[in-house]
PDB file of C-alpha atoms in Angstrom:
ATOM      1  CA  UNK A  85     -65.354 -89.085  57.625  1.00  0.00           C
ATOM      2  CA  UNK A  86     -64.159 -88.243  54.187  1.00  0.00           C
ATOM      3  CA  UNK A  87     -62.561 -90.969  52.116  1.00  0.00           C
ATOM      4  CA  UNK A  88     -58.784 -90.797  51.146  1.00  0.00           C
ATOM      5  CA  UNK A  89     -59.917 -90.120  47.657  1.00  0.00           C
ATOM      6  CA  UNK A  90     -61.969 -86.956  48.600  1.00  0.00           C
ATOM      7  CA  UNK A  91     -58.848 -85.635  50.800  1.00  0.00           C
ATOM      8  CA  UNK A  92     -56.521 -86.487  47.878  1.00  0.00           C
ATOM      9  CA  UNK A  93     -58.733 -84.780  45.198  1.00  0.00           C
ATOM     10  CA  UNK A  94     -59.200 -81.450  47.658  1.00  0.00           C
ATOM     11  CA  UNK A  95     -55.640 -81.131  48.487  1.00  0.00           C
ATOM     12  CA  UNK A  96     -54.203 -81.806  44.670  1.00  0.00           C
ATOM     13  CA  UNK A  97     -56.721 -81.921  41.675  1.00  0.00           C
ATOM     14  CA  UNK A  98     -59.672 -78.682  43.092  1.00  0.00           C
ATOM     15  CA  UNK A  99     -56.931 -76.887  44.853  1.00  0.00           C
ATOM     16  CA  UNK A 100     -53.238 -76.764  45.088  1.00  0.00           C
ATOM     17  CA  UNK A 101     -53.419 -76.793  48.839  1.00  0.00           C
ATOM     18  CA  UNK A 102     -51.332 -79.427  48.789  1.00  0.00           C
ATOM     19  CA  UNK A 103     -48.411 -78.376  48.307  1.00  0.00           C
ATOM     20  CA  UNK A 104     -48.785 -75.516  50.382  1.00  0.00           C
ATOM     21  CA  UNK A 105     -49.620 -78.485  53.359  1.00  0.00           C
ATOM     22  CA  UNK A 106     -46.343 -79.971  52.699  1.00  0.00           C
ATOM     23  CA  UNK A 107     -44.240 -76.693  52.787  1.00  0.00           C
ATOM     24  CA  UNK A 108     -46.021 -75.931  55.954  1.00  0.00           C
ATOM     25  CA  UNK A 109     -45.097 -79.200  57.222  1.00  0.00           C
ATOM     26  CA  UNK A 110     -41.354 -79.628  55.849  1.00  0.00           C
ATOM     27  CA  UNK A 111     -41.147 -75.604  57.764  1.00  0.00           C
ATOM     28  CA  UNK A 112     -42.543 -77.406  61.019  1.00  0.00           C
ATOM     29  CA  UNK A 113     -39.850 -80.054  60.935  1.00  0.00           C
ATOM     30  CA  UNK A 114     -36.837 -77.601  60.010  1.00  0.00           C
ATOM     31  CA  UNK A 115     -37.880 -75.685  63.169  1.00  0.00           C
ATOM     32  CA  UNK A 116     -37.855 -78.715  64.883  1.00  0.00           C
ATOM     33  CA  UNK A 117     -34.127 -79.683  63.698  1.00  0.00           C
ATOM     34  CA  UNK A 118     -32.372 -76.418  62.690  1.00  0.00           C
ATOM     35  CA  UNK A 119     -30.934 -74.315  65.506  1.00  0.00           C
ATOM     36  CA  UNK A 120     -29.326 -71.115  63.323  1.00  0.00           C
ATOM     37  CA  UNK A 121     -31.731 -68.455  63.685  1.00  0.00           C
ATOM     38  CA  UNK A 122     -31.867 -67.674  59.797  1.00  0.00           C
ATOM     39  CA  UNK A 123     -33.026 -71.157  59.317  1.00  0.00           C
ATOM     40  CA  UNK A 124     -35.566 -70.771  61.707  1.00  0.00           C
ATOM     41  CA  UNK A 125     -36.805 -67.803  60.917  1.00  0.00           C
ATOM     42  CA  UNK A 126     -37.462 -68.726  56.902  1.00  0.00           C
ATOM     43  CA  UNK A 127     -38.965 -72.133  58.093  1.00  0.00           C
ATOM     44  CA  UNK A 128     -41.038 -69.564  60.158  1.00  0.00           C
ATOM     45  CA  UNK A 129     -41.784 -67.411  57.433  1.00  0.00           C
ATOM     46  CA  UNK A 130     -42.572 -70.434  55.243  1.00  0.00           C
ATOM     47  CA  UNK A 131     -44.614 -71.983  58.008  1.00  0.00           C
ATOM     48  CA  UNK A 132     -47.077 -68.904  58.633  1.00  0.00           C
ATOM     49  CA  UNK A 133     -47.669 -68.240  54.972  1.00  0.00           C
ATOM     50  CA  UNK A 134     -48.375 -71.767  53.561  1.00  0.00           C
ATOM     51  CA  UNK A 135     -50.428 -72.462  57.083  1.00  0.00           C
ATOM     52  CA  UNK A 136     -52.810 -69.193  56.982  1.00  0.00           C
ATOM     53  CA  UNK A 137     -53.321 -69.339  53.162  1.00  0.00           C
ATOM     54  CA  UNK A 138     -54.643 -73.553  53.722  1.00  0.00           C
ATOM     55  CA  UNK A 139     -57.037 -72.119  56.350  1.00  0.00           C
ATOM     56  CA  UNK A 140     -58.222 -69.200  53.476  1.00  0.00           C
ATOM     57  CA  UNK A 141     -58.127 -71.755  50.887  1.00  0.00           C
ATOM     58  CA  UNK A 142     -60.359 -74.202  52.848  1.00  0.00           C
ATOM     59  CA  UNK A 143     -62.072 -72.002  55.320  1.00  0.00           C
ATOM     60  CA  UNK A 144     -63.293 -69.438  52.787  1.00  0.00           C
ATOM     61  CA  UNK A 145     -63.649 -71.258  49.553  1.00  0.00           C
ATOM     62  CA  UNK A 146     -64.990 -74.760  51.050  1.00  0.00           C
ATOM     63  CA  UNK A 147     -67.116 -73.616  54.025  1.00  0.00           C
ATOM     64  CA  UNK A 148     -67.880 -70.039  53.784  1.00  0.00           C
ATOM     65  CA  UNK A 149     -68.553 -69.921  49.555  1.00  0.00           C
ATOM     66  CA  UNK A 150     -70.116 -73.748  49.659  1.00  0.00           C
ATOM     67  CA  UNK A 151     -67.132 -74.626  46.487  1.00  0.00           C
ATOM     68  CA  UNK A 152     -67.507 -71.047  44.965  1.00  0.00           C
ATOM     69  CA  UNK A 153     -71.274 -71.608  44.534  1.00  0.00           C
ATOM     70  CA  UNK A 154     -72.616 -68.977  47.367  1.00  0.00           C
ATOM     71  CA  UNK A 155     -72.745 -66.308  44.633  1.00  0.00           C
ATOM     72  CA  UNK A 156     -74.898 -68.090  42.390  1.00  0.00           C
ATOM     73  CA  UNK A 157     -76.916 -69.843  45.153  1.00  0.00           C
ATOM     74  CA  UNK A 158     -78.017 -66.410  46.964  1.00  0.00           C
ATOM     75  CA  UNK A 159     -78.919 -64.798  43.068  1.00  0.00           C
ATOM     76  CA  UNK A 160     -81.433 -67.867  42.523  1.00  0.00           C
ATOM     77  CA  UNK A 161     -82.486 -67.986  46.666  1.00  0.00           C
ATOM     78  CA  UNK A 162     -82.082 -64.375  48.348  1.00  0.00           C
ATOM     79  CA  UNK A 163     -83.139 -65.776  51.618  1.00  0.00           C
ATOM     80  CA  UNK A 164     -79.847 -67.811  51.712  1.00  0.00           C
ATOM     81  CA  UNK A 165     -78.427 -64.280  52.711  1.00  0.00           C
ATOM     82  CA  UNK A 166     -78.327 -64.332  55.966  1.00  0.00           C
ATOM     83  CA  UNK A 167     -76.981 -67.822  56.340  1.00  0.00           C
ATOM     84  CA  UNK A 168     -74.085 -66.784  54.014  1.00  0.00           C
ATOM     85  CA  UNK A 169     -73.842 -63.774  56.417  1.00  0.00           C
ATOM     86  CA  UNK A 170     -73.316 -64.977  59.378  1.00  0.00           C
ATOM     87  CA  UNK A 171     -70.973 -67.822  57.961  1.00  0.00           C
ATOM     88  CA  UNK A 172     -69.027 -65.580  56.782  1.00  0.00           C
ATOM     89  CA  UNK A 173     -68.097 -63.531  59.766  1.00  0.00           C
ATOM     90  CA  UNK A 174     -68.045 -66.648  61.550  1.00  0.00           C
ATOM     91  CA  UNK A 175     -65.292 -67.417  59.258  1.00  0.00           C
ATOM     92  CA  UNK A 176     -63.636 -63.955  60.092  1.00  0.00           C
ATOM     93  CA  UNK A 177     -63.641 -64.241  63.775  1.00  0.00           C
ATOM     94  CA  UNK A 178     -61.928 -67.918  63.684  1.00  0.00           C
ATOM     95  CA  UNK A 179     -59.688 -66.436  60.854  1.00  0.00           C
ATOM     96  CA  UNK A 180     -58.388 -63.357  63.295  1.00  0.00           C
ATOM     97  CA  UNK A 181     -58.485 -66.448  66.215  1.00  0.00           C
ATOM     98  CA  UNK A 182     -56.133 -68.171  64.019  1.00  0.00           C
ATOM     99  CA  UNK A 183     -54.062 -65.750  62.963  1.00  0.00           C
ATOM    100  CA  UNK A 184     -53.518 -64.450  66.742  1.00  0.00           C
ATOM    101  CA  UNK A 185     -52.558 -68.068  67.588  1.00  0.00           C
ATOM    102  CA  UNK A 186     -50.162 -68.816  64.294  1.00  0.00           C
ATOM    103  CA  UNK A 187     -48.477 -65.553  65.073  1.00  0.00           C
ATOM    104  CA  UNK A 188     -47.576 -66.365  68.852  1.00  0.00           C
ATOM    105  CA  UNK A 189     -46.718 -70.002  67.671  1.00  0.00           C
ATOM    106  CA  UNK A 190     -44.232 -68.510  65.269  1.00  0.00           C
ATOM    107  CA  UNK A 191     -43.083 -65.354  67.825  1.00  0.00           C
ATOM    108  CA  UNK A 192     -42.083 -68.575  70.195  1.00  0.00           C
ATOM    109  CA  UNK A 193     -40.263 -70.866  67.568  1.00  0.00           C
ATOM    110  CA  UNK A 194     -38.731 -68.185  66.082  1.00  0.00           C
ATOM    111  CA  UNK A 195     -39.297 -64.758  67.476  1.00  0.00           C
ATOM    112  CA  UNK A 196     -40.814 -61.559  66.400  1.00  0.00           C
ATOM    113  CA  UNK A 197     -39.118 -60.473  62.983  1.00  0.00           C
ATOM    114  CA  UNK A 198     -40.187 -64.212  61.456  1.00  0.00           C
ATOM    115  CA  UNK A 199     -43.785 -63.139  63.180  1.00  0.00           C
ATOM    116  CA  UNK A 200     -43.207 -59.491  62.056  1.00  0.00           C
ATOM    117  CA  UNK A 201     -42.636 -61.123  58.533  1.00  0.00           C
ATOM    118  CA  UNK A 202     -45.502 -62.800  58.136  1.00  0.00           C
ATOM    119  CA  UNK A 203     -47.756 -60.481  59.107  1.00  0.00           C
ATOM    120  CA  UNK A 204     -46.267 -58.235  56.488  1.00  0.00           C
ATOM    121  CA  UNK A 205     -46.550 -60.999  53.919  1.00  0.00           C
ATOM    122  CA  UNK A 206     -50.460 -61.396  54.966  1.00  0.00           C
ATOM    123  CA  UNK A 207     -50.982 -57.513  55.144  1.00  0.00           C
ATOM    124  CA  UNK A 208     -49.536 -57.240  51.538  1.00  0.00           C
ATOM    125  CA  UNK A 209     -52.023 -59.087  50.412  1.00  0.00           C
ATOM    126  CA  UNK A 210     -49.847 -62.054  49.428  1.00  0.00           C
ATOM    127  CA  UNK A 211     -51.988 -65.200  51.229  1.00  0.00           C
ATOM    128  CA  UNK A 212     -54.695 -63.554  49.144  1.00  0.00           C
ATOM    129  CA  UNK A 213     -52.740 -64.053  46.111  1.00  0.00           C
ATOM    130  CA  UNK A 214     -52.188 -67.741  46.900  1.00  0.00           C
ATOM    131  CA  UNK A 215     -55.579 -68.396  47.587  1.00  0.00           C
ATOM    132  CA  UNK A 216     -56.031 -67.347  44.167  1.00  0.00           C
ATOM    133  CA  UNK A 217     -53.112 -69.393  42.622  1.00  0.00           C
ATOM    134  CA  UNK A 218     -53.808 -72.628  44.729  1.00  0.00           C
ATOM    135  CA  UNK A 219     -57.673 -72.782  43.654  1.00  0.00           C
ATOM    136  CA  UNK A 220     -56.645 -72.187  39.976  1.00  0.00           C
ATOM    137  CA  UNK A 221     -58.606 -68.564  39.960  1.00  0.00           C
ATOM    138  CA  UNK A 222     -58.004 -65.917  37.952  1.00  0.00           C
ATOM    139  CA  UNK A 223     -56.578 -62.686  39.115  1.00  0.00           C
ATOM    140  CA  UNK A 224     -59.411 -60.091  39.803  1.00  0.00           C
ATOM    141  CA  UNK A 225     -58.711 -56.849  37.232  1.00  0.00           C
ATOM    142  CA  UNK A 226     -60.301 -55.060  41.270  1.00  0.00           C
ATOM    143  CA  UNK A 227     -59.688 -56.101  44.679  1.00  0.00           C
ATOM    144  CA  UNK A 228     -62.354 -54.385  46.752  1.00  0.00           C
ATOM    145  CA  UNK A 229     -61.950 -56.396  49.777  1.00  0.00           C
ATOM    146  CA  UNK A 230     -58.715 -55.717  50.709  1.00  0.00           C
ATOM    147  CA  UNK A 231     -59.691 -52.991  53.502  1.00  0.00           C
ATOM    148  CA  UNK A 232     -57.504 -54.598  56.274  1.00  0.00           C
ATOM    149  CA  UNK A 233     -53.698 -53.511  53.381  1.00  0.00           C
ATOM    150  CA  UNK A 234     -52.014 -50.943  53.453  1.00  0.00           C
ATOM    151  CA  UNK A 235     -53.342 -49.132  50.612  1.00  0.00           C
ATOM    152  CA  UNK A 236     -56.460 -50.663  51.169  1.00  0.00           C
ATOM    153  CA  UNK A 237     -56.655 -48.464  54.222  1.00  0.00           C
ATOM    154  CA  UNK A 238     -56.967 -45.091  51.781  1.00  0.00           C
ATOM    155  CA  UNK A 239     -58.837 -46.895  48.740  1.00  0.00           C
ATOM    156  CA  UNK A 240     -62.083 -48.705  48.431  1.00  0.00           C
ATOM    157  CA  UNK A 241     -60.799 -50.806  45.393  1.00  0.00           C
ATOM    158  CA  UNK A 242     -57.163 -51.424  44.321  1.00  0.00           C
ATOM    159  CA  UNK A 243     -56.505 -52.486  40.797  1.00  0.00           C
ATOM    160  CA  UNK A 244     -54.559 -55.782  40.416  1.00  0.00           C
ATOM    161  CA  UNK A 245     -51.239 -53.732  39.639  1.00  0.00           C
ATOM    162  CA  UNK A 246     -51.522 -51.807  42.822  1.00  0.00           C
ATOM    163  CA  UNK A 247     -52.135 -55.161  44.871  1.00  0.00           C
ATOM    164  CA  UNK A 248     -49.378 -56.444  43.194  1.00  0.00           C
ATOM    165  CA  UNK A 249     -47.211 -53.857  43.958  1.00  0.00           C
ATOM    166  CA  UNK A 250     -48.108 -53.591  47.799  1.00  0.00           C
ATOM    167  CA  UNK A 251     -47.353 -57.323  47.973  1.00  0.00           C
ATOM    168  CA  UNK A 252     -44.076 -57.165  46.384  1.00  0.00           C
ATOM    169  CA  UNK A 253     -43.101 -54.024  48.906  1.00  0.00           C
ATOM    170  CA  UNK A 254     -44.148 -56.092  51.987  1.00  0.00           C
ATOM    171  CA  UNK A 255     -42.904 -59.214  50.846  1.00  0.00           C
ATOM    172  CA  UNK A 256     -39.112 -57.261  50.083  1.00  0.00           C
ATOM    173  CA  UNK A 257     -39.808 -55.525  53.910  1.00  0.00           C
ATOM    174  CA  UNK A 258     -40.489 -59.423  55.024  1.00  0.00           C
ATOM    175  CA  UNK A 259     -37.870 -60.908  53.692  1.00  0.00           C
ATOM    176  CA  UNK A 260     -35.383 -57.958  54.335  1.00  0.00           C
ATOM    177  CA  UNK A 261     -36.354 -58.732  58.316  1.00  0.00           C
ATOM    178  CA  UNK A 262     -35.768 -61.741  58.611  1.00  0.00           C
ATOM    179  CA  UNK A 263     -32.137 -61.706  56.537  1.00  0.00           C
ATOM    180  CA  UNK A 264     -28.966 -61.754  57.947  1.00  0.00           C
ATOM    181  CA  UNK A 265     -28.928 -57.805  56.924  1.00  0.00           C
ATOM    182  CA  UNK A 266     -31.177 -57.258  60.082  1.00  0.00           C
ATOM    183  CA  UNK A 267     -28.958 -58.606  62.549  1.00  0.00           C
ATOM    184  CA  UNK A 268     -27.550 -56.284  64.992  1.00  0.00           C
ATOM    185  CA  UNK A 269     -23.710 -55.717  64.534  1.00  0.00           C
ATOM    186  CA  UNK A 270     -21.813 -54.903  67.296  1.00  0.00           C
ATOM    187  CA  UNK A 271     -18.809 -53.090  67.258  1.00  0.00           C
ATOM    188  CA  UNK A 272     -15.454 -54.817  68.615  1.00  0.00           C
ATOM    189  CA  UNK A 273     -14.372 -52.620  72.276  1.00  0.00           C
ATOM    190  CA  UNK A 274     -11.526 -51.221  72.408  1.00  0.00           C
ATOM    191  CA  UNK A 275      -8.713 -51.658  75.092  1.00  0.00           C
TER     192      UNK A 275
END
């Protein structure tokens, strides 16, 4: 069992993942308490986001990199490969797993455009951007991973303006959804 300590020190002093917890779990109670569907669907929003970029943040940087040191570890022992392999896509099927099940827990509490929403934030590449500011990373001048985007669909690398870009355009789309501009208007009948 870890100590408090360790906890502490992995949610606040290596990563910033602790604040992203306590969004995520200030979004869970406002869904539990707030009945107007604007409320719920930013708590929603909120909710998705800071919960799928805590599983990146731990799930990839913790388990799947070993603390960032997988890089270094297979240069000095290539036969650590294959472990780092199939941890990795390990990591990816619980990751897709996860995101299935965070998107139909969010579809239910606060139905599809908050789901819709943070799908977009996700495909825009803006949990990946998190994962970068909550571990204290640098930006990457290339993004060559980022297959599953939008762009990333047509490009084998995006520069970080392009990434940037993309996130801000699904992030505006996200947000957009879930406003009070989406709502359907009817119009009065007439007598």
């Amino acid at each position: 069992m870890l100590a408090s300590e360790h906890i502490f020190s992995l949610l606040f002093e290596r990563t910033a993942a602790g604040a992203l917890v306590i969004a995520g779990l200030l979004a869970l109670v406002s869904l539990l308490f707030f009945r107007k569907p604007l409320h719920r669907r930013v708590a929603a929003l909120l909710l998705f986001v800071a919960a799928f970029s805590v599983y990146d943040v731990f799930g990839y940087d913790f388990i799947v990199m070993t603390d960032s040191t997988a890089a270094a570890s297979i240069a000095q022992r290539p036969e650590l490969q294959a472990a780092y392999t199939a941890s990795l896509n390990a990591y990816r099927i619980v990751q897709v797993s996860f995101q299935f099940i965070l998107s139909a827990a969010v579809l239910f509490a606060a139905g599809w455009r908050a789901m819709l929403a943070g799908n977009l934030v996700w495909w825009g590449a803006g949990c990946d951007l998190i994962y970068y500011a909550v571990t204290f990373r640098p930006l990457p001048s290339e993004w060559n991973w980022l297959w599953f985007t939008p762009l990333g669909i047509f490009l084998d690398s995006l520069s970080l303006p392009i990434v940037l870009l993309q996130c801000v355009v699904l992030t505006t789309t996200a947000l957009l959804l879930i406003s009070p501009m989406a709502e359907p208007h009817t119009k009065p009948t007439v007598l």
